Amino acid sequence: SYELTQPPSVSVSPGQTARITCSGDALPKQYAYWYQQKPGQAPVLVIYKDSERPSGIPERFSGSSSGTTVTLTISGVQAEDEADYYCQSADSSGTVVVFGGGTKLTVL
Amino acid sequence: QVQLVQSGAEVKKPGASVKVSCKASGYTFTSYYMHWVRQAPGQGLEWMGIINPSGGSTSYAQKFQGRVTMTRDTSTSTVYMELSSLRSEDTAVYYCASLGRDSSDLGDYWGQGTLVTVSS
């Protein structure tokens, strides 16, 4: 079955830039989405269609794509950005939705 | 405003079934797919399947084929997810999500989650 691979954890100091990667063979053909999840809360969409930002999401969140890897970049990380981040996409047929395993972002 | 309101927490015994509801408001119910996602304690997100509220067609993750049924009631703008033959590993928070831009986009709006506990 299709898998998306994320690093389990990323740590950055406040004000620095955090980059979270997500790899999958179908990513050149399928869009990626990124969700932020804080403890006890439902996920929140922060990036859609690889690089688009929903309304209300701060500009410091951005997304990019290169081949089989997509990247979520958080510029000028703030303490409130500490959360789990999940990438999501679909298999090559577009019919099966898949999540990455999640990345815990720690703000030091 | 858009809202997805889920039914309350459930406690079930192994082997039983559970039916979770997700009532939509604030948008045209039949215009957007509805997805179901679950999250076991301390674990990641897991996609369960999708229903098209317009015609009722469904597609389920292979892992849940034969155990999950998603239905909808257009008169009340409600989607249901029923999971049968429950086992302890099904203990999780179950979410509905909608208003995606296409069928693989879960969307900006998620329900509050429903905790299902399977325990003898």
XYZ file of N, CA and C in Angstrom, chain B residues 22-83:
186
model
N -22.562 12.853 11.896
C -21.900 14.126 11.620
C -22.922 15.010 10.913
N -23.432 16.013 11.636
C -24.469 16.886 11.084
C -23.834 18.151 10.534
N -24.079 18.425 9.264
C -23.484 19.570 8.577
C -24.461 20.736 8.523
N -23.928 21.940 8.616
C -24.745 23.143 8.459
C -23.872 24.272 7.934
N -24.541 25.269 7.332
C -23.818 26.443 6.859
C -23.307 26.361 5.438
N -23.601 25.256 4.745
C -23.179 25.125 3.350
C -24.115 24.131 2.663
N -23.973 24.003 1.361
C -24.804 23.064 0.610
C -24.267 21.653 0.803
N -24.989 20.892 1.597
C -24.548 19.563 2.044
C -24.162 18.647 0.893
N -24.949 18.686 -0.181
C -24.743 17.738 -1.282
C -23.635 18.155 -2.247
N -23.002 19.279 -1.999
C -21.982 19.780 -2.929
C -20.557 19.361 -2.583
N -20.359 18.747 -1.429
C -19.006 18.427 -0.991
C -18.929 17.012 -0.423
N -17.853 16.296 -0.801
C -17.605 14.992 -0.213
C -17.433 15.115 1.298
N -17.704 14.001 1.984
C -17.434 13.916 3.419
C -16.470 12.750 3.645
N -15.409 13.013 4.384
C -14.432 11.992 4.725
C -14.556 11.629 6.197
N -14.115 10.420 6.518
C -13.983 9.992 7.912
C -12.531 9.606 8.162
N -12.020 10.080 9.286
C -10.638 9.869 9.700
C -10.662 9.470 11.167
N -9.769 8.584 11.568
C -9.714 8.242 12.983
C -8.292 8.392 13.514
N -8.203 8.495 14.829
C -6.908 8.665 15.482
C -6.920 7.896 16.799
N -6.169 6.820 16.843
C -6.037 6.044 18.071
C -5.194 6.839 19.071
N -5.348 6.538 20.357
C -4.615 7.296 21.384
C -3.108 7.316 21.127
N -2.543 8.515 21.053
C -1.113 8.666 20.850
C -0.614 8.324 19.466
N -1.540 8.062 18.536
C -1.147 7.654 17.193
C -1.486 8.732 16.158
N -1.171 8.439 14.899
C -1.412 9.393 13.826
C -2.814 9.317 13.262
N -3.029 10.089 12.212
C -4.324 10.133 11.547
C -4.435 8.986 10.540
N -5.629 8.426 10.452
C -5.860 7.282 9.563
C -7.151 7.520 8.797
N -7.062 7.537 7.468
C -8.229 7.742 6.621
C -9.054 6.469 6.540
N -10.376 6.635 6.714
C -11.263 5.475 6.686
C -12.056 5.367 5.383
N -12.456 6.517 4.841
C -13.241 6.450 3.622
C -13.934 7.763 3.325
N -14.698 7.745 2.244
C -15.337 8.952 1.729
C -16.744 8.625 1.247
N -17.653 9.582 1.419
C -18.997 9.433 0.883
C -19.351 10.692 0.104
N -20.023 10.509 -1.004
C -20.546 11.621 -1.776
C -21.977 11.848 -1.321
N -22.251 12.901 -0.593
C -23.604 13.114 -0.076
C -24.651 13.295 -1.165
N -24.215 13.634 -2.372
C -25.177 13.855 -3.442
C -25.859 12.555 -3.858
N -25.062 11.555 -4.221
C -25.652 10.301 -4.666
C -25.509 9.167 -3.678
N -24.707 9.373 -2.640
C -24.514 8.338 -1.637
C -23.401 7.357 -1.945
N -22.673 7.549 -3.057
C -21.590 6.613 -3.373
C -20.486 6.707 -2.341
N -19.818 5.583 -2.129
C -18.786 5.515 -1.096
C -17.523 4.843 -1.618
N -16.421 5.097 -0.927
C -15.162 4.409 -1.169
C -14.473 4.275 0.170
N -14.075 3.045 0.499
C -13.511 2.779 1.816
C -12.051 2.367 1.712
N -11.266 2.714 2.718
C -9.902 2.214 2.813
C -9.941 0.695 2.911
N -8.984 0.070 2.272
C -8.973 -1.389 2.219
C -9.030 -2.015 3.610
N -8.369 -1.373 4.566
C -8.311 -1.901 5.928
C -9.694 -2.070 6.544
N -10.649 -1.247 6.130
C -11.964 -1.242 6.765
C -13.047 -1.881 5.894
N -12.666 -2.314 4.707
C -13.641 -2.952 3.820
C -14.328 -4.118 4.523
N -15.652 -4.139 4.429
C -16.422 -5.200 5.062
C -16.836 -4.893 6.492
N -16.234 -3.896 7.111
C -16.576 -3.543 8.502
C -17.170 -2.159 8.631
N -16.977 -1.297 7.626
C -17.448 0.081 7.724
C -18.542 0.341 6.695
N -19.519 1.141 7.114
C -20.579 1.568 6.209
C -20.833 3.049 6.431
N -20.759 3.817 5.357
C -21.040 5.255 5.439
C -22.322 5.531 4.680
N -23.214 6.253 5.331
C -24.497 6.598 4.730
C -24.780 8.073 4.975
N -25.827 8.563 4.287
C -26.184 9.958 4.513
C -27.688 10.118 4.473
N -28.141 11.183 5.132
C -29.554 11.555 5.142
C -29.617 13.003 4.672
N -30.019 13.200 3.437
C -30.020 14.557 2.896
C -31.082 15.434 3.544
N -32.115 14.816 4.115
C -33.179 15.621 4.738
C -32.706 16.318 6.006
N -31.664 15.750 6.631
C -31.131 16.353 7.860
C -29.674 16.774 7.704
N -29.137 16.649 6.485
C -27.734 17.016 6.225
C -26.783 16.304 7.176
N -27.018 15.025 7.337
C -26.235 14.234 8.279
C -25.594 13.040 7.580
N -24.339 12.802 7.905
C -23.620 11.627 7.433
C -23.374 10.708 8.620
N -23.459 9.413 8.365
C -23.251 8.418 9.406
C -22.091 7.500 9.027
N -21.342 7.076 10.046
C -20.270 6.101 9.864
C -20.508 4.986 10.869
N -20.752 3.792 10.366
C -20.976 2.641 11.228
C -19.817 1.674 11.079
N -19.236 1.280 12.196
C -18.123 0.335 12.222
C -18.558 -0.877 13.032
